[in-house]
């Protein structure tokens, strides 16, 4: 589903547009959906360079996607990392996301004797004033703050962003990147990458932004504790708009399912979500809260950012595939990424009449041939796998890309080497 928020006071097309990307969370499956959608945007919108946007904003799993793009990991390589698994630069390790937090378990277990002594002492002093609620609170203080260890995720990200010429430092990136988390003890959102918060490693900021309470322990940074950035806002698109973006592409992979709509489209869906028990009910509740909060924010963008356009991509209510797939499952990643890719292309086709003038004022246009290609697939559209690169060759390629960009700015048109690359025939779409 594509939601278009056109600016009441459109951007002057004679001036260069500043373009931003805001990516919400949704666990590993949400990240995979976002990769499929971004690949479709990359292919279908001419003039849009996903690695050369002016500002990137990421929340939770979307923080990794945004950071990867800001680090010039293109959508082709992201598909290889997330979907096909044949990237020679780094690979996703699913076990990193569900590794038990043994240290947290032991730390909390060590406090049980002291908790019991305190409880018994209070019981001895007030034997007839035992309150069940107070007892439960005492027990609760001994429970782990998270089931899974997010330190493994941080180590993986640190490795990914310190090889092949990439950077784990906000201050050395050529593009602005903001990772949003929430400070636990104040409930306030913090923009890592902004002044005063840009000395935190990118990998650590992502770990904090994706620390969903109950699943992962809060992350300590500078003597404070941080949790998932979605607790304040779903997208934080306002961060990109505050940074001066004239056009923001936003992706939210988590929406509530409409079982009646799904069944009407012959999707596999139960009559009622009650049949799925507590996990299904909690999932629908969480998704409904996220989407309703975002919908409430959309009208505010029109008044607060009257000169900026916003394009929001998300699944629709009939997307049973996105709802009934475990957010930590990698087994169906290819199918879900293809679904996101085709859904995004279909949305762009449906809205192309209204999108064309909006994109035109930002120097962009839809590629009608790509939109009309009924046989096109995500994996089939990937270019042939490039030769394996060492760290040195990766750095050389990035230096050549920087040179191309400088030549483009001076000449006011794409450099011949880049044009030749963009016109290279795609691999077979089989």
Short mmCIF file of C-alpha atoms in Angstrom, two decimals:
data_model
loop_
_atom_site.label_atom_id
_atom_site.label_comp_id
_atom_site.label_asym_id
_atom_site.label_seq_id
_atom_site.Cartn_x
_atom_site.Cartn_y
_atom_site.Cartn_z
CA UNK A 1 0.00 0.00 0.00
CA UNK A 2 1.35 3.40 -1.00
CA UNK A 3 0.33 6.52 0.93
CA UNK A 4 1.21 9.83 -0.72
CA UNK A 5 1.42 13.00 1.35
CA UNK A 6 1.93 15.74 -1.21
CA UNK A 7 3.27 19.07 0.00
CA UNK A 8 0.72 21.94 0.21
CA UNK A 9 3.56 24.24 -0.86
CA UNK A 10 5.53 22.15 -3.35
CA UNK A 11 9.29 22.28 -3.66
CA UNK A 12 10.63 24.58 -6.37
CA UNK A 13 11.81 22.19 -9.13
CA UNK A 14 14.50 24.67 -10.18
CA UNK A 15 16.36 23.99 -6.94
CA UNK A 16 18.15 20.72 -6.14
CA UNK A 17 16.00 18.47 -3.98
CA UNK A 18 17.17 16.95 -0.73
CA UNK A 19 15.92 13.38 -0.49
CA UNK A 20 15.66 11.27 2.64
CA UNK A 21 14.75 7.74 3.70
CA UNK A 22 13.01 6.70 6.93
CA UNK A 23 12.85 2.99 7.71
CA UNK A 24 10.82 1.51 10.58
CA UNK A 25 11.46 -1.70 12.50
CA UNK A 26 9.85 -5.12 12.37
CA UNK A 27 12.45 -7.71 13.32
CA UNK A 28 14.44 -9.69 10.74
CA UNK A 29 11.35 -10.27 8.59
CA UNK A 30 10.60 -6.54 8.61
CA UNK A 31 14.14 -5.89 7.43
CA UNK A 32 13.72 -8.42 4.62
CA UNK A 33 10.47 -6.76 3.52
CA UNK A 34 12.26 -3.41 3.48
CA UNK A 35 15.07 -4.78 1.32
CA UNK A 36 12.54 -6.06 -1.23
CA UNK A 37 10.72 -2.72 -1.29
CA UNK A 38 13.95 -0.73 -1.58
CA UNK A 39 15.15 -2.91 -4.44
CA UNK A 40 11.91 -2.15 -6.29
CA UNK A 41 12.32 1.60 -5.70
CA UNK A 42 15.93 1.42 -6.86
CA UNK A 43 14.93 -0.23 -10.13
CA UNK A 44 11.69 1.64 -10.81
CA UNK A 45 12.60 5.25 -10.02
CA UNK A 46 15.08 6.79 -12.43
CA UNK A 47 17.43 9.33 -10.86
CA UNK A 48 17.12 7.81 -7.38
CA UNK A 49 20.47 6.66 -6.01
CA UNK A 50 19.74 4.75 -2.80
CA UNK A 51 23.37 5.18 -1.67
CA UNK A 52 23.52 8.93 -2.25
CA UNK A 53 20.49 10.27 -0.40
CA UNK A 54 20.88 13.33 1.77
CA UNK A 55 19.67 11.79 5.03
CA UNK A 56 18.91 8.31 6.35
CA UNK A 57 16.81 7.53 9.43
CA UNK A 58 16.50 4.05 10.89
CA UNK A 59 14.61 2.51 13.81
CA UNK A 60 15.15 -0.99 15.19
CA UNK A 61 15.78 -3.48 12.35
CA UNK A 62 15.30 -0.59 9.93
CA UNK A 63 18.37 1.00 11.52
CA UNK A 64 20.58 -1.70 10.02
CA UNK A 65 19.01 -1.20 6.58
CA UNK A 66 19.47 2.59 6.75
CA UNK A 67 23.05 2.27 8.02
CA UNK A 68 23.94 -0.21 5.28
CA UNK A 69 22.69 2.16 2.56
CA UNK A 70 24.46 5.14 4.15
CA UNK A 71 27.60 2.97 4.13
CA UNK A 72 27.15 2.52 0.36
CA UNK A 73 26.07 -1.09 0.49
CA UNK A 74 23.82 -1.04 -2.59
CA UNK A 75 20.48 -2.80 -2.91
CA UNK A 76 22.00 -5.53 -5.08
CA UNK A 77 24.48 -6.47 -2.38
CA UNK A 78 21.81 -6.13 0.32
CA UNK A 79 19.73 -8.70 -1.56
CA UNK A 80 22.76 -10.97 -1.61
CA UNK A 81 23.25 -10.49 2.13
CA UNK A 82 19.62 -10.83 3.22
CA UNK A 83 17.96 -12.92 0.52
CA UNK A 84 20.24 -15.14 -1.56
CA UNK A 85 22.95 -15.47 1.11
CA UNK A 86 25.78 -15.49 -1.45
CA UNK A 87 27.44 -12.21 -0.51
CA UNK A 88 31.21 -12.53 -0.21
CA UNK A 89 31.45 -9.46 2.05
CA UNK A 90 29.43 -10.66 5.05
CA UNK A 91 26.52 -12.93 5.82
CA UNK A 92 23.58 -12.72 8.17
CA UNK A 93 23.79 -15.28 10.97
CA UNK A 94 20.23 -16.00 12.18
CA UNK A 95 21.53 -17.48 15.43
CA UNK A 96 22.85 -14.04 16.42
CA UNK A 97 19.28 -12.81 16.82
CA UNK A 98 18.08 -15.58 19.14
CA UNK A 99 21.11 -16.36 21.29
CA UNK A 100 19.95 -16.72 24.94
CA UNK A 101 21.12 -13.93 27.26
CA UNK A 102 22.94 -16.28 29.64
CA UNK A 103 24.87 -13.49 31.36
CA UNK A 104 21.64 -11.64 32.09
CA UNK A 105 20.06 -14.84 33.41
CA UNK A 106 22.99 -15.44 35.77
CA UNK A 107 23.10 -11.82 36.91
CA UNK A 108 19.43 -11.85 37.86
CA UNK A 109 19.71 -15.30 39.42
CA UNK A 110 22.51 -14.06 41.66
CA UNK A 111 20.10 -11.51 43.14
CA UNK A 112 17.44 -14.08 44.09
CA UNK A 113 18.85 -14.95 47.57
CA UNK A 114 18.94 -11.28 48.56
CA UNK A 115 15.39 -10.79 47.25
CA UNK A 116 14.14 -13.80 49.23
CA UNK A 117 15.86 -12.64 52.43
CA UNK A 118 14.28 -9.23 52.11
CA UNK A 119 10.88 -10.74 51.47
CA UNK A 120 11.16 -13.14 54.44
CA UNK A 121 12.33 -10.28 56.68
CA UNK A 122 9.33 -8.17 55.76
CA UNK A 123 7.04 -11.16 56.26
CA UNK A 124 8.49 -11.71 59.75
CA UNK A 125 7.90 -8.07 60.66
CA UNK A 126 4.38 -7.97 59.21
CA UNK A 127 3.08 -11.56 59.16
CA UNK A 128 -0.54 -10.49 58.63
CA UNK A 129 0.10 -7.90 55.93
CA UNK A 130 1.12 -10.08 53.01
CA UNK A 131 0.15 -8.51 49.68
CA UNK A 132 0.19 -10.66 46.57
CA UNK A 133 0.89 -7.66 44.31
CA UNK A 134 3.95 -6.66 46.34
CA UNK A 135 5.23 -10.23 46.25
CA UNK A 136 4.86 -10.36 42.48
CA UNK A 137 6.79 -7.11 42.11
CA UNK A 138 9.63 -8.54 44.17
CA UNK A 139 9.72 -11.65 42.02
CA UNK A 140 9.56 -9.52 38.89
CA UNK A 141 12.72 -7.66 39.89
CA UNK A 142 14.59 -10.97 39.65
CA UNK A 143 13.43 -11.79 36.12
CA UNK A 144 15.82 -11.19 33.19
CA UNK A 145 15.34 -7.89 31.35
CA UNK A 146 15.52 -9.72 28.03
CA UNK A 147 15.41 -13.23 26.63
CA UNK A 148 18.08 -12.85 23.96
CA UNK A 149 21.63 -11.53 23.92
CA UNK A 150 21.97 -8.44 21.71
CA UNK A 151 25.74 -8.23 22.24
CA UNK A 152 26.11 -10.85 19.50
CA UNK A 153 24.18 -8.55 17.13
CA UNK A 154 26.48 -5.65 17.97
CA UNK A 155 29.60 -7.73 17.31
CA UNK A 156 28.23 -8.82 13.93
CA UNK A 157 27.36 -5.24 12.97
CA UNK A 158 30.75 -3.95 14.14
CA UNK A 159 32.46 -6.44 11.86
CA UNK A 160 30.16 -5.58 8.94
CA UNK A 161 30.80 -1.84 9.27
CA UNK A 162 34.58 -1.98 9.73
CA UNK A 163 35.51 -3.96 6.60
CA UNK A 164 35.54 -3.33 2.85
CA UNK A 165 35.97 0.39 3.27
CA UNK A 166 32.84 0.94 5.34
CA UNK A 167 32.71 2.93 8.56
CA UNK A 168 31.30 2.32 12.03
CA UNK A 169 31.62 6.03 12.85
CA UNK A 170 28.78 8.48 12.17
CA UNK A 171 31.28 11.31 11.79
CA UNK A 172 33.13 9.76 8.84
CA UNK A 173 30.09 8.96 6.72
CA UNK A 174 29.55 11.13 3.65
CA UNK A 175 25.78 11.09 4.23
CA UNK A 176 23.83 11.98 7.34
CA UNK A 177 22.62 8.95 9.27
CA UNK A 178 20.37 9.03 12.34
CA UNK A 179 19.59 5.97 14.45
CA UNK A 180 16.75 6.55 16.91
CA UNK A 181 16.49 4.87 20.32
CA UNK A 182 14.59 5.70 23.51
CA UNK A 183 16.30 6.48 26.80
CA UNK A 184 14.70 4.11 29.28
CA UNK A 185 14.77 6.32 32.38
CA UNK A 186 13.27 9.39 30.71
CA UNK A 187 11.20 7.91 27.88
CA UNK A 188 12.72 10.45 25.47
CA UNK A 189 13.86 9.69 21.93
CA UNK A 190 17.57 10.14 21.19
CA UNK A 191 18.95 10.63 17.69
CA UNK A 192 22.30 8.90 17.51
CA UNK A 193 24.31 10.56 14.78
CA UNK A 194 23.23 14.05 15.82
CA UNK A 195 25.54 16.52 17.57
CA UNK A 196 26.41 15.22 21.02
CA UNK A 197 25.41 11.67 20.09
CA UNK A 198 27.64 11.06 17.07
CA UNK A 199 30.60 9.59 18.97
CA UNK A 200 28.69 6.36 19.62
CA UNK A 201 29.64 3.54 17.22
CA UNK A 202 26.95 2.90 14.60
CA UNK A 203 26.78 -0.77 15.60
CA UNK A 204 26.13 0.19 19.22
CA UNK A 205 23.43 2.67 18.23
CA UNK A 206 21.66 -0.01 16.17
CA UNK A 207 21.88 -2.45 19.08
CA UNK A 208 20.19 0.16 21.29
CA UNK A 209 17.54 1.07 18.72
CA UNK A 210 16.55 -2.60 18.29
CA UNK A 211 16.45 -3.53 22.00
CA UNK A 212 12.75 -4.41 22.10
CA UNK A 213 11.77 -4.67 25.80
CA UNK A 214 11.17 -8.25 26.87
CA UNK A 215 13.18 -9.71 24.01
CA UNK A 216 16.49 -7.87 24.44
CA UNK A 217 18.03 -6.19 27.50
CA UNK A 218 18.37 -2.39 27.51
CA UNK A 219 21.71 -1.22 26.10
CA UNK A 220 24.05 0.84 28.26
CA UNK A 221 25.66 3.83 26.51
CA UNK A 222 27.40 6.61 28.42
CA UNK A 223 25.89 5.60 31.75
CA UNK A 224 22.31 5.56 30.39
CA UNK A 225 20.11 2.73 29.18
CA UNK A 226 18.37 2.66 25.80
CA UNK A 227 15.60 0.57 24.26
CA UNK A 228 13.77 0.23 20.93
CA UNK A 229 13.19 3.55 19.16
CA UNK A 230 9.69 2.48 18.06
CA UNK A 231 8.44 3.07 21.60
CA UNK A 232 8.18 6.80 20.81
CA UNK A 233 7.30 6.87 17.11
CA UNK A 234 6.87 4.23 14.43
CA UNK A 235 8.94 5.84 11.67
CA UNK A 236 10.58 9.01 12.98
CA UNK A 237 10.20 10.45 9.47
CA UNK A 238 10.20 13.86 11.14
CA UNK A 239 13.93 13.39 11.79
CA UNK A 240 14.58 13.41 8.02
CA UNK A 241 12.19 16.32 7.54
CA UNK A 242 13.86 18.28 10.35
CA UNK A 243 17.15 17.69 8.52
CA UNK A 244 15.73 19.57 5.54
CA UNK A 245 14.53 16.75 3.28
CA UNK A 246 12.21 17.91 0.48
CA UNK A 247 11.12 14.34 -0.29
CA UNK A 248 11.11 11.40 2.11
CA UNK A 249 10.61 7.77 1.16
CA UNK A 250 9.29 5.91 4.22
CA UNK A 251 8.82 2.17 4.75
CA UNK A 252 6.81 0.54 7.55
CA UNK A 253 6.69 -3.29 7.31
CA UNK A 254 4.35 -3.97 10.26
CA UNK A 255 0.61 -3.40 9.86
CA UNK A 256 -2.37 -5.23 11.43
CA UNK A 257 -3.96 -7.96 9.36
CA UNK A 258 -7.58 -7.79 8.22
CA UNK A 259 -8.64 -11.46 8.23
CA UNK A 260 -11.85 -10.85 6.27
CA UNK A 261 -9.96 -8.96 3.56
CA UNK A 262 -7.29 -11.66 3.44
CA UNK A 263 -9.86 -14.43 3.01
CA UNK A 264 -11.65 -12.40 0.32
CA UNK A 265 -8.38 -12.44 -1.64
CA UNK A 266 -8.10 -16.20 -1.06
CA UNK A 267 -5.22 -15.82 1.36
CA UNK A 268 -4.69 -18.42 4.08
CA UNK A 269 -6.17 -16.71 7.14
CA UNK A 270 -8.19 -17.89 10.17
CA UNK A 271 -11.74 -16.73 10.80
CA UNK A 272 -10.59 -15.03 13.99
CA UNK A 273 -7.16 -14.26 15.45
CA UNK A 274 -8.30 -15.63 18.81
CA UNK A 275 -7.53 -19.07 17.38
CA UNK A 276 -3.85 -18.15 17.39
CA UNK A 277 -3.73 -17.59 21.13
CA UNK A 278 -1.87 -14.94 23.09
CA UNK A 279 1.12 -14.44 20.72
CA UNK A 280 -1.19 -13.70 17.78
CA UNK A 281 -3.34 -11.33 19.82
CA UNK A 282 -0.27 -9.48 21.10
CA UNK A 283 1.13 -9.24 17.56
CA UNK A 284 -2.10 -7.73 16.23
CA UNK A 285 -2.25 -5.33 19.19
CA UNK A 286 1.34 -4.19 18.72
CA UNK A 287 0.92 -3.70 14.96
CA UNK A 288 -2.35 -1.81 15.43
CA UNK A 289 -0.73 0.55 17.93
CA UNK A 290 2.21 1.20 15.61
CA UNK A 291 0.05 1.91 12.58
CA UNK A 292 -2.55 4.03 14.39
CA UNK A 293 0.19 6.17 15.91
CA UNK A 294 1.73 6.67 12.49
CA UNK A 295 -1.62 7.51 10.90
CA UNK A 296 -2.17 10.11 13.61
CA UNK A 297 1.17 11.70 12.70
CA UNK A 298 0.55 11.97 8.95
CA UNK A 299 -1.74 15.06 9.08
CA UNK A 300 0.84 16.85 11.24
CA UNK A 301 3.45 16.49 8.52
CA UNK A 302 1.27 18.50 6.12
CA UNK A 303 1.11 21.46 8.49
CA UNK A 304 4.57 21.30 10.03
CA UNK A 305 6.47 20.46 6.84
CA UNK A 306 4.34 22.20 4.21
CA UNK A 307 7.11 22.22 1.62
CA UNK A 308 8.03 18.53 1.81
CA UNK A 309 6.57 15.43 0.15
CA UNK A 310 6.29 12.05 1.86
CA UNK A 311 5.78 8.65 0.21
CA UNK A 312 4.93 5.84 2.64
CA UNK A 313 5.19 2.20 1.59
CA UNK A 314 3.72 -0.58 3.74
CA UNK A 315 1.84 -3.89 3.37
CA UNK A 316 -1.94 -3.75 3.23
CA UNK A 317 -4.42 -5.44 5.53
CA UNK A 318 -4.67 -8.54 3.33
CA UNK A 319 -0.93 -9.27 3.58
CA UNK A 320 -1.33 -12.45 5.58
CA UNK A 321 2.21 -13.47 4.56
CA UNK A 322 3.68 -10.64 6.60
CA UNK A 323 1.47 -11.28 9.60
CA UNK A 324 1.60 -15.04 10.00
CA UNK A 325 5.33 -15.45 9.38
CA UNK A 326 7.47 -15.49 12.50
CA UNK A 327 9.42 -12.20 12.63
CA UNK A 328 12.57 -14.18 13.48
CA UNK A 329 12.18 -16.67 10.64
CA UNK A 330 14.70 -16.67 7.78
CA UNK A 331 13.27 -19.77 6.12
CA UNK A 332 10.82 -17.83 3.94
CA UNK A 333 12.98 -14.76 3.36
CA UNK A 334 13.14 -15.21 -0.41
CA UNK A 335 9.37 -15.47 -0.75
CA UNK A 336 8.72 -12.46 1.48
CA UNK A 337 11.32 -10.30 -0.23
CA UNK A 338 9.80 -11.16 -3.62
CA UNK A 339 6.36 -10.34 -2.23
CA UNK A 340 7.57 -6.91 -1.06
CA UNK A 341 9.31 -6.30 -4.38
CA UNK A 342 6.23 -7.12 -6.47
CA UNK A 343 3.85 -5.32 -4.08
CA UNK A 344 5.94 -2.15 -4.33
CA UNK A 345 6.06 -2.32 -8.12
CA UNK A 346 2.27 -2.80 -8.21
CA UNK A 347 1.74 0.21 -5.91
CA UNK A 348 3.94 2.38 -8.12
CA UNK A 349 2.03 1.26 -11.21
CA UNK A 350 -1.32 1.97 -9.58
CA UNK A 351 -0.33 5.50 -8.50
CA UNK A 352 1.91 6.44 -11.42
CA UNK A 353 -0.43 9.15 -12.68
CA UNK A 354 -0.29 11.08 -9.38
CA UNK A 355 3.33 10.15 -8.67
CA UNK A 356 4.74 11.42 -11.98
CA UNK A 357 4.39 15.18 -11.31
CA UNK A 358 5.45 14.77 -7.68
CA UNK A 359 8.62 12.88 -8.60
CA UNK A 360 9.33 15.22 -11.51
CA UNK A 361 9.76 18.23 -9.25
CA UNK A 362 12.50 16.31 -7.45
CA UNK A 363 14.31 15.34 -10.66
CA UNK A 364 12.97 11.76 -10.63
CA UNK A 365 10.73 9.74 -12.89
CA UNK A 366 9.23 6.25 -13.03
CA UNK A 367 10.74 3.69 -15.38
CA UNK A 368 7.67 2.53 -17.27
CA UNK A 369 9.50 -0.38 -18.90
CA UNK A 370 10.46 -1.82 -15.51
CA UNK A 371 6.97 -1.31 -14.10
CA UNK A 372 5.39 -3.01 -17.12
CA UNK A 373 7.73 -6.03 -17.13
CA UNK A 374 5.41 -8.81 -15.91
CA UNK A 375 8.23 -11.39 -15.88
CA UNK A 376 10.61 -9.37 -13.76
CA UNK A 377 11.64 -10.84 -10.39
CA UNK A 378 13.82 -9.62 -7.57
CA UNK A 379 16.50 -12.30 -7.84
CA UNK A 380 16.30 -12.47 -11.64
CA UNK A 381 16.98 -8.73 -11.84
CA UNK A 382 20.22 -8.92 -9.86
CA UNK A 383 23.36 -8.26 -11.83
CA UNK A 384 25.89 -11.04 -12.26
CA UNK A 385 27.84 -11.63 -9.08
CA UNK A 386 31.00 -9.50 -9.19
CA UNK A 387 34.45 -10.98 -8.56
CA UNK A 388 35.34 -11.38 -4.91
CA UNK A 389 36.76 -8.14 -3.53
CA UNK A 390 39.45 -7.71 -0.95
CA UNK A 391 39.40 -4.83 1.53
CA UNK A 392 41.88 -2.93 -0.66
CA UNK A 393 39.86 -3.38 -3.87
CA UNK A 394 36.66 -2.38 -2.06
CA UNK A 395 38.31 0.83 -0.92
CA UNK A 396 39.55 1.46 -4.48
CA UNK A 397 36.04 1.03 -5.89
CA UNK A 398 34.70 3.50 -3.32
CA UNK A 399 37.40 6.01 -4.23
CA UNK A 400 36.48 5.68 -7.93
CA UNK A 401 32.79 6.18 -7.04
CA UNK A 402 33.72 9.34 -5.14
CA UNK A 403 35.69 10.56 -8.16
CA UNK A 404 32.70 9.87 -10.42
CA UNK A 405 30.43 11.84 -8.10
CA UNK A 406 32.84 14.79 -8.11
CA UNK A 407 33.05 14.74 -11.90
CA UNK A 408 29.24 14.63 -12.13
CA UNK A 409 28.94 17.69 -9.92
CA UNK A 410 31.47 19.58 -12.02
CA UNK A 411 30.00 18.57 -15.38
CA UNK A 412 26.37 18.58 -14.34
CA UNK A 413 25.74 15.13 -15.86
CA UNK A 414 26.58 11.47 -15.14
CA UNK A 415 30.15 10.43 -15.81
CA UNK A 416 30.61 8.02 -18.76
CA UNK A 417 31.90 5.21 -16.51
CA UNK A 418 28.77 5.38 -14.38
CA UNK A 419 26.53 5.55 -17.44
CA UNK A 420 28.18 2.43 -18.81
CA UNK A 421 27.62 0.64 -15.51
CA UNK A 422 23.95 1.65 -15.32
CA UNK A 423 23.32 0.45 -18.88
CA UNK A 424 24.87 -2.93 -18.33
CA UNK A 425 22.42 -5.69 -19.23
CA UNK A 426 20.87 -7.41 -16.20
CA UNK A 427 21.34 -11.09 -15.56
CA UNK A 428 18.79 -13.61 -16.81
CA UNK A 429 15.48 -13.28 -14.99
CA UNK A 430 14.80 -17.00 -14.88
#
